[in-house]
Coordinates of C-alpha atoms (C1' of nucleotides) in Angstrom, one line a residue:
Chain A
M1233 CA 11.3 -25.5 -123.2
P1234 CA 12.8 -24.8 -120.4
R1235 CA 12.3 -26.4 -117.0
V1236 CA 8.9 -24.2 -116.5
A1237 CA 6.7 -24.6 -119.7
T1238 CA 5.3 -20.7 -120.7
G1239 CA 3.7 -20.8 -123.6
E1240 CA 4.8 -17.6 -124.3
S1241 CA 7.1 -16.5 -127.7
S1242 CA 10.5 -15.8 -127.5
L1243 CA 9.6 -12.4 -129.4
S1244 CA 7.0 -11.5 -127.1
R1245 CA 10.2 -11.3 -124.7
A1246 CA 12.2 -8.8 -126.2
V1247 CA 9.0 -6.6 -126.8
R1248 CA 8.9 -7.0 -123.1
V1249 CA 12.4 -5.8 -122.9
L1250 CA 12.3 -3.0 -125.5
E1251 CA 8.6 -2.1 -123.2
A1252 CA 10.7 -1.4 -120.1
F1253 CA 12.8 1.4 -122.1
T1254 CA 10.5 4.8 -120.7
A1255 CA 11.0 8.5 -121.1
E1256 CA 11.9 8.6 -117.5
E1257 CA 14.6 6.1 -117.0
P1258 CA 16.0 5.3 -120.8
A1259 CA 18.8 4.0 -119.3
L1260 CA 18.6 0.6 -117.2
S1261 CA 21.0 -2.1 -116.5
V1262 CA 20.3 -5.8 -117.4
S1263 CA 18.9 -6.6 -113.6
E1264 CA 16.6 -3.6 -114.1
V1265 CA 15.4 -4.7 -117.3
A1266 CA 14.8 -8.3 -116.0
R1267 CA 12.9 -6.9 -112.9
R1268 CA 10.7 -4.6 -115.3
S1269 CA 10.2 -7.5 -118.0
G1270 CA 9.6 -10.2 -115.4
L1271 CA 12.3 -12.0 -116.8
H1272 CA 15.0 -14.3 -115.4
V1273 CA 18.0 -12.2 -115.4
A1274 CA 20.2 -15.1 -117.7
T1275 CA 17.4 -14.8 -120.3
A1276 CA 17.3 -10.9 -120.0
S1277 CA 21.1 -10.8 -120.3
R1278 CA 20.6 -12.7 -123.7
I1279 CA 18.1 -10.8 -125.2
V1280 CA 19.3 -7.6 -124.5
G1281 CA 22.8 -9.1 -126.0
Q1282 CA 21.3 -9.9 -129.2
L1283 CA 19.1 -6.9 -129.6
V1284 CA 22.3 -4.8 -128.6
E1285 CA 24.1 -6.9 -131.7
H1286 CA 21.6 -5.6 -134.1
G1287 CA 21.7 -1.9 -133.1
L1288 CA 18.1 -1.9 -131.6
L1289 CA 19.6 -1.5 -127.9
G1290 CA 22.3 0.0 -127.4
R1291 CA 25.1 -0.5 -124.3
A1292 CA 26.8 2.3 -122.4
P1293 CA 30.5 2.1 -121.2
D1294 CA 29.4 1.5 -117.6
R1295 CA 27.2 -1.0 -118.8
T1296 CA 24.1 0.0 -118.7
V1297 CA 21.3 -0.4 -122.1
H1298 CA 19.3 2.1 -124.0
V1299 CA 17.2 2.0 -127.5
G1300 CA 19.4 1.9 -129.9
M1301 CA 20.4 4.5 -132.8
R1302 CA 19.1 1.4 -135.2
M1303 CA 15.3 1.4 -133.2
W1304 CA 15.1 4.7 -133.6
E1305 CA 15.9 4.6 -137.3
L1306 CA 13.7 1.8 -138.3
A1307 CA 10.9 3.3 -136.2
S1308 CA 10.8 6.9 -138.0
R1309 CA 12.4 6.4 -141.2
A1310 CA 9.0 4.4 -142.1
A1311 CA 7.2 5.8 -139.2
P1312 CA 2.8 5.3 -139.6
T1313 CA 2.7 9.2 -139.1
R1314 CA 5.2 10.4 -141.5
S1315 CA 3.2 12.0 -144.2
L1316 CA 1.1 14.0 -141.4
R1317 CA 4.1 14.8 -139.1
D1318 CA 5.8 16.3 -142.7
A1319 CA 2.3 17.9 -143.7
A1320 CA 1.8 19.8 -140.1
M1321 CA 5.4 20.6 -139.7
P1322 CA 5.4 23.8 -141.2
F1323 CA 2.3 25.2 -139.8
L1324 CA 3.1 23.6 -136.2
E1325 CA 6.0 26.1 -136.6
D1326 CA 3.9 29.1 -137.5
L1327 CA 1.4 28.7 -135.0
H1328 CA 4.4 27.8 -132.6
A1329 CA 5.9 31.0 -133.8
V1330 CA 3.0 33.3 -133.7
V1331 CA 1.5 31.7 -130.2
G1332 CA 4.3 31.0 -128.2
H1333 CA 4.2 28.6 -125.7
H1334 CA 3.6 24.8 -126.5
A1335 CA 1.9 23.8 -130.1
Q1336 CA 1.5 20.2 -130.6
L1337 CA 0.2 17.4 -133.1
A1338 CA -1.4 14.3 -131.5
V1339 CA -3.4 11.4 -132.9
L1340 CA -6.0 9.0 -131.9
D1341 CA -4.3 5.3 -130.7
G1342 CA -6.2 3.2 -129.4
D1343 CA -8.5 5.1 -126.5
E1344 CA -5.4 7.7 -125.8
V1345 CA -4.1 10.5 -127.1
I1346 CA -0.6 10.4 -128.7
F1347 CA 1.4 13.5 -129.6
L1348 CA 3.8 12.9 -132.5
E1349 CA 5.3 16.6 -132.4
R1350 CA 5.5 20.0 -129.8
L1351 CA 7.2 22.7 -130.0
S1352 CA 8.2 24.9 -127.1
A1353 CA 9.1 27.9 -126.0
R1354 CA 11.6 28.1 -123.4
D1355 CA 9.8 30.1 -121.3
A1356 CA 6.7 28.4 -121.6
V1357 CA 3.9 27.0 -119.6
V1358 CA 4.4 23.7 -117.8
N1359 CA 2.9 21.2 -120.1
Y1360 CA 3.0 17.5 -119.3
S1361 CA 2.8 16.4 -122.4
R1362 CA 6.4 14.7 -124.3
I1363 CA 6.8 13.4 -128.0
A1364 CA 5.6 10.1 -127.9
G1365 CA 3.5 10.3 -125.0
R1366 CA -0.1 10.0 -124.3
L1367 CA -3.0 10.5 -122.1
P1368 CA -6.2 9.8 -121.5
L1369 CA -8.7 11.7 -124.4
H1370 CA -10.4 13.5 -121.8
I1371 CA -7.5 14.8 -120.2
S1372 CA -6.5 16.9 -122.8
S1373 CA -7.9 19.6 -125.3
S1374 CA -6.9 17.4 -128.0
G1375 CA -8.5 14.3 -126.5
M1376 CA -11.7 16.0 -126.7
V1377 CA -10.9 17.2 -130.2
L1378 CA -11.0 13.7 -130.9
M1379 CA -13.4 12.5 -129.1
A1380 CA -15.9 14.8 -130.4
Y1381 CA -15.1 13.7 -134.3
G1382 CA -14.4 10.4 -133.9
P1383 CA -16.7 7.3 -134.0
P1384 CA -19.4 7.4 -131.6
E1385 CA -18.3 4.1 -130.1
L1386 CA -14.9 5.5 -128.9
V1387 CA -16.8 7.8 -126.3
D1388 CA -18.8 4.7 -124.7
R1389 CA -15.7 3.1 -124.6
V1390 CA -13.9 5.9 -122.8
L1391 CA -17.2 6.2 -120.4
A1392 CA -17.2 2.6 -119.8
R1393 CA -13.6 3.1 -117.3
P1394 CA -13.6 5.7 -114.8
L1395 CA -12.8 9.3 -115.7
E1396 CA -9.1 9.6 -114.0
S1397 CA -8.5 12.6 -112.9
R1398 CA -5.5 15.2 -112.7
T1399 CA -6.9 18.3 -111.6
P1400 CA -9.6 20.0 -109.4
A1401 CA -11.0 20.8 -113.0
T1402 CA -10.7 17.7 -114.6
I1403 CA -14.3 15.8 -115.9
T1404 CA -15.0 13.4 -114.2
T1405 CA -18.8 13.0 -115.0
P1406 CA -20.2 11.1 -118.2
D1407 CA -22.8 14.4 -118.3
Q1408 CA -19.9 16.5 -117.8
L1409 CA -18.2 14.8 -120.7
R1410 CA -21.0 14.8 -122.9
A1411 CA -22.1 18.3 -122.3
A1412 CA -18.3 19.2 -123.0
L1413 CA -18.0 17.3 -126.3
E1414 CA -21.4 19.0 -127.7
Q1415 CA -20.0 21.7 -126.8
V1416 CA -16.7 21.1 -128.8
R1417 CA -19.1 19.9 -132.3
R1418 CA -20.9 23.1 -131.6
Q1419 CA -17.5 25.8 -131.5
G1420 CA -15.2 24.0 -134.0
Y1421 CA -12.6 23.7 -130.9
A1422 CA -11.7 22.6 -127.8
L1423 CA -10.8 24.9 -124.4
L1424 CA -9.8 23.2 -121.2
T1425 CA -7.9 25.6 -118.8
G1426 CA -6.6 23.9 -116.0
H1427 CA -7.6 20.2 -116.7
V1428 CA -4.3 19.3 -116.6
H1429 CA -2.0 21.8 -114.8
P1430 CA -4.1 24.7 -112.7
D1431 CA -2.1 27.1 -114.8
A1432 CA -2.2 25.9 -118.0
A1433 CA -4.7 26.1 -121.0
G1434 CA -4.9 23.8 -123.6
I1435 CA -6.8 24.6 -126.9
A1436 CA -7.0 22.3 -129.9
V1437 CA -8.8 22.2 -132.8
P1438 CA -9.1 19.0 -135.3
V1439 CA -7.3 19.1 -138.8
R1440 CA -9.6 17.1 -141.7
N1441 CA -7.9 15.7 -144.2
A1442 CA -9.2 16.0 -148.1
L1443 CA -12.5 13.9 -147.5
G1444 CA -13.2 15.5 -144.4
E1445 CA -12.1 13.1 -141.9
V1446 CA -11.0 14.3 -138.6
V1447 CA -7.0 13.3 -139.1
A1448 CA -5.5 14.1 -136.1
A1449 CA -5.6 17.6 -133.2
L1450 CA -3.9 20.5 -133.8
S1451 CA -3.4 22.1 -130.5
V1452 CA -1.6 24.9 -128.2
I1453 CA -0.7 25.0 -124.4
V1454 CA -0.8 28.8 -122.8
P1455 CA -1.3 30.8 -119.4
H1456 CA -4.8 30.4 -118.1
D1457 CA -5.7 34.1 -118.9
A1458 CA -8.3 35.5 -120.9
R1459 CA -6.4 36.1 -124.0
A1460 CA -6.1 32.1 -124.1
V1461 CA -8.7 32.0 -126.6
S1462 CA -7.0 34.6 -129.2
A1463 CA -5.5 31.7 -130.0
V1464 CA -8.2 30.1 -131.8
P1465 CA -8.0 31.4 -135.3
A1466 CA -4.6 30.6 -135.5
L1467 CA -5.1 26.7 -134.7
L1468 CA -7.6 26.7 -137.8
A1469 CA -6.0 28.3 -139.9
G1470 CA -2.9 26.1 -139.2
A1471 CA -5.7 23.0 -139.2
R1472 CA -7.3 23.7 -142.3
G1473 CA -3.3 24.5 -144.4
I1474 CA -2.4 20.7 -143.0
G1475 CA -5.3 19.3 -144.4
R1476 CA -4.7 20.9 -147.8
S1477 CA -1.0 19.6 -147.6
L1478 CA -2.2 16.1 -147.0
G1479 CA -3.4 16.5 -150.3
Chain B
M1478 CA 14.8 -26.3 -135.9
P1479 CA 13.3 -27.5 -138.8
R1480 CA 14.2 -29.9 -141.4
V1481 CA 16.6 -27.1 -142.7
A1482 CA 19.5 -26.0 -140.1
T1483 CA 19.4 -22.5 -140.2
G1484 CA 22.1 -21.8 -136.8
E1485 CA 20.4 -18.0 -136.4
S1486 CA 18.2 -16.9 -133.4
S1487 CA 14.7 -16.4 -134.0
L1488 CA 15.3 -12.9 -133.1
S1489 CA 17.3 -12.2 -135.4
R1490 CA 14.4 -12.6 -138.0
A1491 CA 12.1 -10.9 -136.6
V1492 CA 14.7 -8.2 -136.9
R1493 CA 15.2 -8.7 -140.5
V1494 CA 11.6 -8.4 -140.4
L1495 CA 11.1 -4.6 -139.3
E1496 CA 14.2 -3.7 -141.3
A1497 CA 12.6 -4.7 -144.8
F1498 CA 10.3 -1.5 -144.1
T1499 CA 12.1 2.0 -145.9
A1500 CA 10.9 5.3 -146.3
E1501 CA 9.6 5.0 -149.7
E1502 CA 7.8 1.9 -149.5
P1503 CA 6.2 2.1 -145.9
A1504 CA 3.8 -0.6 -146.6
L1505 CA 4.3 -4.2 -147.7
S1506 CA 2.6 -7.6 -148.5
V1507 CA 3.4 -10.6 -145.8
S1508 CA 5.0 -11.7 -149.5
E1509 CA 7.2 -9.2 -149.7
V1510 CA 8.3 -8.8 -146.9
A1511 CA 9.2 -12.4 -147.1
R1512 CA 11.5 -11.5 -150.3
R1513 CA 13.0 -8.8 -148.6
S1514 CA 13.5 -10.5 -145.4
G1515 CA 14.7 -14.1 -147.1
L1516 CA 12.4 -15.5 -145.0
H1517 CA 9.9 -18.5 -146.0
V1518 CA 6.4 -16.9 -146.3
A1519 CA 4.9 -18.7 -143.7
T1520 CA 7.0 -17.7 -141.7
A1521 CA 7.3 -14.2 -142.5
S1522 CA 3.4 -14.7 -141.9
R1523 CA 4.2 -15.9 -138.7
I1524 CA 6.4 -13.4 -137.2
V1525 CA 4.3 -10.3 -139.3
G1526 CA 1.1 -12.0 -137.2
Q1527 CA 3.0 -11.6 -133.6
L1528 CA 4.9 -8.2 -134.2
V1529 CA 1.0 -6.9 -134.9
E1530 CA -0.5 -8.4 -132.5
H1531 CA 2.4 -6.1 -130.3
G1532 CA 1.8 -3.1 -132.0
L1533 CA 5.1 -3.0 -133.3
L1534 CA 3.7 -3.7 -136.9
G1535 CA 0.0 -2.8 -138.5
R1536 CA -2.0 -3.8 -140.8
A1537 CA -4.1 -2.4 -142.7
P1538 CA -7.3 -2.8 -144.3
D1539 CA -6.3 -4.2 -147.4
R1540 CA -3.8 -6.5 -145.5
T1541 CA -0.5 -4.3 -146.1
V1542 CA 1.6 -4.3 -143.4
H1543 CA 3.0 -0.8 -141.9
V1544 CA 5.5 -0.3 -139.4
G1545 CA 3.0 0.2 -135.9
M1546 CA 2.3 3.4 -133.8
R1547 CA 4.0 1.0 -130.3
M1548 CA 6.8 0.7 -132.8
W1549 CA 7.3 4.6 -133.0
E1550 CA 6.4 5.4 -129.7
L1551 CA 8.5 3.0 -128.0
A1552 CA 11.7 4.2 -129.7
S1553 CA 10.7 7.8 -129.7
R1554 CA 10.5 8.1 -125.9
A1555 CA 13.4 6.3 -125.2
A1556 CA 15.3 7.8 -128.0
P1557 CA 19.4 8.2 -127.5
T1558 CA 19.2 11.5 -129.2
R1559 CA 15.8 13.1 -127.3
S1560 CA 17.7 15.1 -124.8
L1561 CA 20.0 16.4 -127.8
R1562 CA 16.7 16.9 -130.0
D1563 CA 15.0 18.6 -127.4
A1564 CA 17.9 20.6 -126.4
A1565 CA 18.3 21.8 -130.0
M1566 CA 14.9 21.8 -131.2
P1567 CA 14.1 26.0 -130.7
F1568 CA 17.3 27.1 -132.4
L1569 CA 16.7 24.3 -135.0
E1570 CA 13.4 26.9 -135.3
D1571 CA 15.3 29.9 -135.5
L1572 CA 17.4 28.9 -137.5
H1573 CA 15.2 28.0 -140.0
A1574 CA 13.1 31.0 -139.6
V1575 CA 15.8 32.9 -140.5
V1576 CA 17.5 31.1 -143.0
G1577 CA 14.9 29.3 -144.4
H1578 CA 14.9 27.0 -146.3
H1579 CA 16.3 23.2 -145.0
A1580 CA 17.8 23.4 -141.4
Q1581 CA 19.0 20.2 -140.3
L1582 CA 20.5 18.6 -136.8
A1583 CA 22.3 15.4 -137.5
V1584 CA 25.0 13.1 -135.6
L1585 CA 27.6 10.5 -136.5
D1586 CA 26.2 6.8 -136.3
G1587 CA 28.6 4.2 -137.6
D1588 CA 30.4 5.9 -140.5
E1589 CA 27.5 7.7 -142.0
V1590 CA 25.3 10.9 -140.8
I1591 CA 21.9 10.1 -139.3
F1592 CA 19.6 13.1 -139.8
L1593 CA 17.8 13.6 -136.0
E1594 CA 15.8 16.4 -137.4
R1595 CA 15.2 18.9 -140.3
L1596 CA 12.9 21.8 -140.8
S1597 CA 11.8 22.4 -144.4
A1598 CA 10.4 25.2 -146.0
R1599 CA 8.0 24.7 -149.0
D1600 CA 9.8 26.5 -151.3
A1601 CA 13.0 25.2 -150.4
V1602 CA 15.4 23.9 -152.8
V1603 CA 15.6 20.1 -153.0
N1604 CA 17.0 18.2 -150.2
Y1605 CA 17.6 14.3 -150.6
S1606 CA 18.3 13.8 -146.2
R1607 CA 15.5 12.8 -144.5
I1608 CA 14.9 12.1 -140.7
A1609 CA 16.2 9.1 -139.8
G1610 CA 18.3 9.2 -143.5
R1611 CA 21.2 8.0 -143.9
L1612 CA 24.5 10.0 -145.9
P1613 CA 27.9 9.0 -146.4
L1614 CA 30.2 11.4 -144.9
H1615 CA 31.6 12.8 -147.7
I1616 CA 28.7 13.4 -149.4
S1617 CA 27.3 16.1 -146.9
S1618 CA 28.5 19.5 -145.3
S1619 CA 26.9 17.8 -141.6
G1620 CA 29.0 14.5 -142.3
M1621 CA 32.3 16.6 -143.6
V1622 CA 32.1 18.9 -139.5
L1623 CA 31.6 15.4 -138.1
M1624 CA 34.6 14.1 -139.7
A1625 CA 36.8 17.1 -139.4
Y1626 CA 36.0 17.3 -135.6
G1627 CA 35.9 13.2 -135.1
P1628 CA 38.2 10.7 -134.2
P1629 CA 41.3 10.5 -136.4
E1630 CA 40.6 7.0 -137.1
L1631 CA 36.9 7.8 -138.9
V1632 CA 39.1 9.5 -141.5
D1633 CA 41.0 6.6 -142.0
R1634 CA 37.8 4.1 -142.3
V1635 CA 36.1 6.3 -144.4
L1636 CA 39.3 6.5 -146.9
A1637 CA 39.1 2.7 -146.8
R1638 CA 36.7 2.4 -149.3
P1639 CA 36.3 4.1 -152.6
L1640 CA 34.1 7.6 -152.3
E1641 CA 30.9 7.3 -153.5
S1642 CA 30.0 10.2 -155.5
R1643 CA 26.9 11.7 -156.6
T1644 CA 27.2 14.6 -158.8
P1645 CA 30.5 15.9 -160.6
A1646 CA 31.2 17.8 -157.7
T1647 CA 31.0 15.3 -154.9
I1648 CA 35.0 14.6 -153.5
T1649 CA 36.9 11.5 -154.6
T1650 CA 39.9 11.4 -154.3
P1651 CA 41.9 11.1 -150.4
D1652 CA 43.7 13.9 -151.0
Q1653 CA 40.5 16.2 -151.8
L1654 CA 39.0 14.9 -148.5
R1655 CA 42.1 15.6 -146.2
A1656 CA 42.4 19.2 -147.6
A1657 CA 39.1 19.5 -147.6
L1658 CA 39.3 18.8 -144.0
E1659 CA 41.7 20.7 -143.2
Q1660 CA 39.6 23.6 -144.2
V1661 CA 36.8 22.9 -142.3
R1662 CA 38.7 22.7 -139.2
R1663 CA 40.3 26.4 -140.6
Q1664 CA 37.4 27.8 -141.2
G1665 CA 35.4 26.4 -138.1
Y1666 CA 32.3 25.3 -140.6
A1667 CA 31.8 22.9 -143.6
L1668 CA 30.4 24.8 -146.9
L1669 CA 29.4 22.0 -149.7
T1670 CA 28.3 23.3 -153.0
G1671 CA 26.6 21.0 -156.0
H1672 CA 28.0 17.4 -153.7
V1673 CA 24.5 16.7 -152.7
H1674 CA 22.7 18.3 -155.7
P1675 CA 23.7 20.7 -158.5
D1676 CA 21.7 23.4 -157.1
A1677 CA 22.2 23.2 -153.4
A1678 CA 24.9 24.4 -151.1
G1679 CA 25.3 22.5 -147.6
I1680 CA 26.7 24.8 -144.4
A1681 CA 27.3 22.6 -141.3
V1682 CA 29.0 23.6 -138.3
P1683 CA 29.7 21.7 -135.1
V1684 CA 27.5 21.3 -131.9
R1685 CA 29.7 20.9 -129.0
N1686 CA 29.3 20.0 -125.2
A1687 CA 30.2 21.9 -121.8
L1688 CA 33.4 19.6 -122.3
G1689 CA 33.7 20.9 -125.8
E1690 CA 33.1 17.3 -127.6
V1691 CA 31.9 17.8 -130.9
V1692 CA 28.1 15.6 -130.4
A1693 CA 26.5 17.3 -133.6
A1694 CA 26.6 18.9 -136.6
L1695 CA 24.0 22.3 -137.3
S1696 CA 23.3 22.7 -141.0
V1697 CA 21.3 24.3 -143.3
I1698 CA 20.4 23.5 -147.3
V1699 CA 20.3 26.8 -149.1
P1700 CA 20.3 27.9 -153.3
H1701 CA 23.9 27.5 -154.6
D1702 CA 24.6 31.4 -155.2
A1703 CA 26.8 33.9 -153.6
R1704 CA 24.6 34.7 -150.5
A1705 CA 25.0 31.0 -148.6
V1706 CA 28.0 31.6 -146.9
S1707 CA 25.7 34.4 -145.1
A1708 CA 24.3 31.8 -142.8
V1709 CA 27.4 31.3 -141.2
P1710 CA 27.1 33.3 -138.3
A1711 CA 23.3 32.4 -137.5
L1712 CA 24.9 28.5 -138.1
L1713 CA 27.4 29.6 -135.1
A1714 CA 25.2 31.4 -133.2
G1715 CA 22.6 28.5 -133.0
A1716 CA 25.5 25.3 -132.1
R1717 CA 26.7 28.0 -129.5
G1718 CA 22.3 28.1 -128.1
I1719 CA 22.2 24.2 -128.4
G1720 CA 25.9 23.6 -126.2
R1721 CA 24.5 25.8 -124.1
S1722 CA 20.9 24.1 -123.4
L1723 CA 23.0 20.7 -123.2
G1724 CA 24.2 21.9 -120.1
Chain C
dA700 C1' -12.5 -21.5 -166.1
dA701 C1' -7.6 -21.4 -165.7
dC702 C1' -4.2 -19.0 -163.7
dA703 C1' -1.1 -16.5 -160.9
dC704 C1' -0.5 -14.7 -157.0
dC705 C1' -1.7 -13.9 -151.8
dC706 C1' -2.1 -15.5 -147.2
dT707 C1' -2.7 -18.4 -143.2
dC708 C1' -3.2 -23.1 -141.0
dT709 C1' -0.9 -28.0 -140.2
dC710 C1' 2.4 -30.9 -139.4
dA711 C1' 6.6 -33.4 -137.8
dA712 C1' 11.2 -32.9 -136.5
dT713 C1' 14.5 -30.6 -134.3
dG714 C1' 17.7 -27.4 -132.6
dG715 C1' 17.4 -23.1 -130.1
dA716 C1' 15.7 -21.1 -126.0
dC717 C1' 14.8 -21.5 -121.7
dG718 C1' 16.0 -21.5 -115.8
dA719 C1' 19.3 -23.0 -112.4
dG720 C1' 23.6 -22.3 -111.0
dA721 C1' 28.5 -21.5 -110.6
dG722 C1' 31.8 -18.0 -112.0
dA723 C1' 33.8 -13.7 -112.2
dC724 C1' 33.8 -9.0 -111.3
dC725 C1' 33.1 -5.4 -108.8
dG726 C1' 32.5 -2.0 -104.6
dT727 C1' 31.2 -1.1 -99.8
dC728 C1' 31.4 -2.3 -95.2
dG729 C1' 32.7 -3.8 -90.8
Chain D
dC945 C1' 41.9 -7.9 -95.2
dG946 C1' 37.5 -10.5 -95.6
dA947 C1' 32.9 -10.9 -96.1
dC948 C1' 29.0 -9.4 -98.4
dG949 C1' 25.3 -8.2 -101.7
dG950 C1' 25.5 -6.7 -105.7
dT951 C1' 26.2 -7.1 -111.0
dC952 C1' 26.7 -9.6 -115.3
dT953 C1' 27.5 -13.4 -118.5
dC954 C1' 28.7 -18.2 -119.3
dT955 C1' 27.7 -23.6 -119.2
dC956 C1' 24.6 -27.1 -119.8
dG957 C1' 20.4 -30.9 -119.9
dT958 C1' 16.1 -30.1 -121.0
dC959 C1' 12.4 -29.9 -123.7
dC960 C1' 8.8 -27.0 -126.6
dA961 C1' 8.8 -23.5 -129.7
dT962 C1' 10.2 -22.6 -134.0
dT963 C1' 11.0 -24.0 -138.5
dG964 C1' 9.7 -24.9 -143.9
dA965 C1' 6.9 -27.7 -146.8
dG966 C1' 2.7 -28.2 -148.1
dA967 C1' -2.4 -27.6 -148.4
dG968 C1' -6.2 -25.0 -149.0
dG969 C1' -8.8 -20.9 -149.3
dG970 C1' -9.2 -16.5 -150.8
dT971 C1' -8.9 -13.0 -154.3
dG972 C1' -8.3 -10.7 -159.0
dT973 C1' -6.8 -11.1 -163.7
dT974 C1' -6.5 -13.4 -167.6

DNA sequence: AACACCCTCTCAATGGACGAGAGACCGTCG
DNA sequence: CGACGGTCTCTCGTCCATTGAGAGGGTGTT
């Protein structure tokens, strides 16, 4: 198309532009967008201009660009997990009210957990997960549940790459992982203490639909102490409620 | 570009494809996408294919297409209203727990209300609003609040077009609207009974940031009876809390 | 078997997208 | 002040990605 052939569709470039925006830096200059997306500044400027026209991006008075309302609207109104979220919300609220701290709903996407919803108390322990945020499967209790009840080849894929370590407590060897998954299946829940953060414990249970398939993980993050495990019954009850609501 | 000139950017076509998906019909065939977006089937097929490759759309085993996880992820992780939603969530939960039925957070977008979040009880009265759904300003209590405290020209723009009517109680004349807005400003809250649905009452209050600017509306939908107005203090308290959290 | 869909591939033609460069603008520093 | 480094957008010639028609293969219904 230009002097230098690229062999790439113009739609890909637009997606690269959209991918430049993160939770940490939701507002970028055009130059910054160009840098992150690896596009020529003029190209980035043009694409950003078009996306702004369509409302997928928005432009602030200081000329910085951010994800637009329309983008959020299009993605949210027809989100693939809308029915799951709707079914889960009341139970997530109850769980949060009873257990406090963080209550979360997560699903499997690719070989990672993605968090659909999170309710947090103001004085809660630290939590690195965010809504629409991802974590490696072996780092989070939700991920352990999804792995334990997921397709067998999933574990193989996860083990095909080195297990990223975040804290000294992180599972790092295949044997540890397989043993931990076996324990999850035996217990019916996953309890990870200090795997994300030294002072936090994550507890997750599977959410099953009417067919008994595990479609999500319901979890809480609480302080790492002896009472942590007492959240399990509330989690199990919530997961059953969600499953029933899924119809 | 082809035999027939269009004068339209190819990115526009991709956006048209994305806009084909709605909350009512989140899964479409390629032909249906083509019909809704006004594109040639071959073109729709190609664009859908590309969007699926990038994860913005997903394809089910039955070949129908739906909005993809990645689309939701990109839109949600850097959503323009993320900080507002995060600040509001705890108060929305409390409000919902106390008042029951529906508790909602909405902002102004264009000349419409768009709902950012909604917590609903299982046995709640009907409610037509959805998350990422829109309503005309004069139809919802949230819209009335946003109009009452919004820029003056907003009311003019709304009145420039005929006021759509949903139920016999809907405000339909400019005089009614201006009087109602004046009342909202006097009272500090908007109470709409039977404007969305005969048996439902909507009550909304403004959410102000540290500068005193109205940035959102906090509202509840409750059964239309004498106790409805008793939700006002809880709403006002919640709105103040959200404003303080916005920092 | 005929029909009515559906989807994707191929194809030639062409117009929209490309990157370089220039110009406009801003704020800062010496 | 003027030079400078930074931003962003516009123009422009080149040219390849994009386009719609049509074909071909598939599926499900009549």
